[in-house]
Amino acid sequence: MKGKETKYIKIDPADPSKGAISEAGTILRNGGLVAFPTETVYGLGANVTNSEAVAAIFKAKGRPADNPLIVHISDVSQVYDLSDDVTVPAQRVMEAFWPGPLTVVLSKKPGIPDGVTAGLSTVAVRMPDHPVALELIKAAGVPLAAPSANTSGKPSPTTAQHVLQDLTGKIDMVVDGGACRVGLESTVLDLTSEPPVILRPGGVTRDDIEGILGRVEMENSAGDKGSLGTPRSPGMKYTHYSPRADVVVVTGEDYTVIFEKVAELIADYRAKNQKAGVLASTETARGYCSDEVFTVGSRARLETVAQNLFYGLRYLDEEDVDVIIAEGYPESGIGIAIMNRLKKAAGNKVIYI
Ligand code: TXA
Ligand code: MG
């Protein structure tokens, strides 16, 4: 699609104040849209105080209007400009995990444009742990409302190239700061209820949060095996992380059994003249008879699996497979977030064996 010119710049995370970061900041301050790296995934930023800029985010992504945005800040003190009720538990998790992959949902201060919060009385805030993101927010001089920088429904982008694939011609600039370290979006923690509730599992785990706050709950749609239920985080109800290809997840207690089932499915699809791509772990990848195997990492290091998951989904999709068969992982620690994203990508087509 021919649209506006999308500028591409590279910023060295080791020296982010150099180069075109101030130009990116100026574009943002003046109401433009700039995609930028964070430690989780790339975000698509807009000046939080500018309703038109915020509306443009929804248009560029094709995002439903009732799905609120996360506000990104570069200094903890900015949270007090966004909420009048930063409770003691909120302060404790902010201290423990910021900057980092935790988003806190707090009651919203008047004055934040309705578009940012989709009309809710709450606001989601996070301080990213990425030198380029922090420098960009400072350069803009305002907090940035920023969803993941993908077309709505697609897997979140973990490289600048992913952003360009989805949003070229629709946004003003992409700031390339390299690949994202976490690879999955932040944990969203609602602190307006007691006990607090994890609305979306992510880079900071339930165990991490319970280590600071004591018991927290997990929203039904956020990671259990049941149906999706009625989400409190509006974004959780939409189709997500979906490549063009169909996705099937095969999971269970024993990965050798997972391996056998995936191998059987590959053969079944081949018999139907369909090409299957596999999202595999290092432990199993070499055993599959398929031309398209993407290795996400070792089962002994689920952080690496998380880091490569969206990359792998996008990679296999580019290879034009008919179906992506993804191996499942144990649902504890970061494995909860990995399985949450895989199940959503699969539209709940999950085989438990
Ligand atoms: O890691 C991340 O969180 C990335 C990077 C760019 O920071 N951002 C991201 O944004 O994943 P997005 O828009 O793709 O997902 C935001 C999630 C959605 O599920 C949305 O519904 C939820 O946060 N959310 C935002 N504001 C909320 C609020 N006030 N109450 C409940 N959920 C909220
Ligand atoms: Mg998103």
PDB file of C-alpha atoms in Angstrom, residues 4-11 20-21 23-25 27-28 32-38 41-45 132 136 149-150 157-178 180:
ATOM      1  CA  LYS A   4       3.069   8.206   3.969  1.00  0.00           C
ATOM      2  CA  GLU A   5       6.832   7.911   3.918  1.00  0.00           C
ATOM      3  CA  THR A   6       8.074   5.800   6.807  1.00  0.00           C
ATOM      4  CA  LYS A   7      11.540   6.875   7.862  1.00  0.00           C
ATOM      5  CA  TYR A   8      13.933   4.226   9.158  1.00  0.00           C
ATOM      6  CA  ILE A   9      16.745   5.043  11.569  1.00  0.00           C
ATOM      7  CA  LYS A  10      19.159   2.931  13.613  1.00  0.00           C
ATOM      8  CA  ILE A  11      20.084   3.828  17.154  1.00  0.00           C
ATOM      9  CA  ALA A  20      18.566  10.902  15.282  1.00  0.00           C
ATOM     10  CA  ILE A  21      16.846  10.206  18.603  1.00  0.00           C
ATOM     11  CA  GLU A  23      14.391  13.942  15.573  1.00  0.00           C
ATOM     12  CA  ALA A  24      12.277  10.942  16.596  1.00  0.00           C
ATOM     13  CA  GLY A  25      11.341  12.749  19.809  1.00  0.00           C
ATOM     14  CA  ILE A  27       8.068  13.787  15.544  1.00  0.00           C
ATOM     15  CA  LEU A  28       6.374  12.266  18.585  1.00  0.00           C
ATOM     16  CA  GLY A  32       3.523  11.675  14.720  1.00  0.00           C
ATOM     17  CA  LEU A  33       3.791   7.919  15.166  1.00  0.00           C
ATOM     18  CA  VAL A  34       7.174   6.314  15.862  1.00  0.00           C
ATOM     19  CA  ALA A  35       7.863   2.606  16.397  1.00  0.00           C
ATOM     20  CA  PHE A  36      10.636   1.884  18.898  1.00  0.00           C
ATOM     21  CA  PRO A  37      12.301  -1.043  20.627  1.00  0.00           C
ATOM     22  CA  THR A  38      11.578  -2.074  24.195  1.00  0.00           C
ATOM     23  CA  VAL A  41       8.529  -6.208  21.854  1.00  0.00           C
ATOM     24  CA  TYR A  42       8.551  -3.137  19.584  1.00  0.00           C
ATOM     25  CA  GLY A  43       6.001  -0.478  20.520  1.00  0.00           C
ATOM     26  CA  LEU A  44       4.174   2.052  18.349  1.00  0.00           C
ATOM     27  CA  GLY A  45       4.379   5.333  20.228  1.00  0.00           C
ATOM     28  CA  VAL A 132      16.548   3.467  23.364  1.00  0.00           C
ATOM     29  CA  LEU A 136      13.120   8.390  23.187  1.00  0.00           C
ATOM     30  CA  ALA A 149       3.867  -2.203  16.756  1.00  0.00           C
ATOM     31  CA  ASN A 150       2.133  -4.893  14.700  1.00  0.00           C
ATOM     32  CA  PRO A 157       7.200  -7.558  16.405  1.00  0.00           C
ATOM     33  CA  THR A 158      10.524  -8.410  18.002  1.00  0.00           C
ATOM     34  CA  THR A 159      12.661  -6.782  15.296  1.00  0.00           C
ATOM     35  CA  ALA A 160      12.427  -3.518  13.340  1.00  0.00           C
ATOM     36  CA  GLN A 161      11.992  -5.604  10.162  1.00  0.00           C
ATOM     37  CA  HIS A 162       8.770  -7.074  11.572  1.00  0.00           C
ATOM     38  CA  VAL A 163       7.481  -3.541  12.160  1.00  0.00           C
ATOM     39  CA  LEU A 164       8.355  -2.531   8.586  1.00  0.00           C
ATOM     40  CA  GLN A 165       6.507  -5.589   7.228  1.00  0.00           C
ATOM     41  CA  ASP A 166       3.315  -4.537   8.996  1.00  0.00           C
ATOM     42  CA  LEU A 167       3.372  -0.760   9.143  1.00  0.00           C
ATOM     43  CA  THR A 168       5.422   0.684   6.262  1.00  0.00           C
ATOM     44  CA  GLY A 169       3.484   3.573   4.738  1.00  0.00           C
ATOM     45  CA  LYS A 170       1.276   3.911   7.814  1.00  0.00           C
ATOM     46  CA  ILE A 171       3.600   5.460  10.398  1.00  0.00           C
ATOM     47  CA  ASP A 172       6.205   8.232  10.404  1.00  0.00           C
ATOM     48  CA  MET A 173       9.293   6.453  11.648  1.00  0.00           C
ATOM     49  CA  VAL A 174      10.800   3.165  12.793  1.00  0.00           C
ATOM     50  CA  VAL A 175      13.675   3.329  15.258  1.00  0.00           C
ATOM     51  CA  ASP A 176      15.771   0.172  14.984  1.00  0.00           C
ATOM     52  CA  GLY A 177      17.523  -0.728  18.233  1.00  0.00           C
ATOM     53  CA  GLY A 178      18.073  -4.411  17.491  1.00  0.00           C
ATOM     54  CA  CYS A 180      14.083  -7.533  21.726  1.00  0.00           C
TER      55      CYS A 180
END
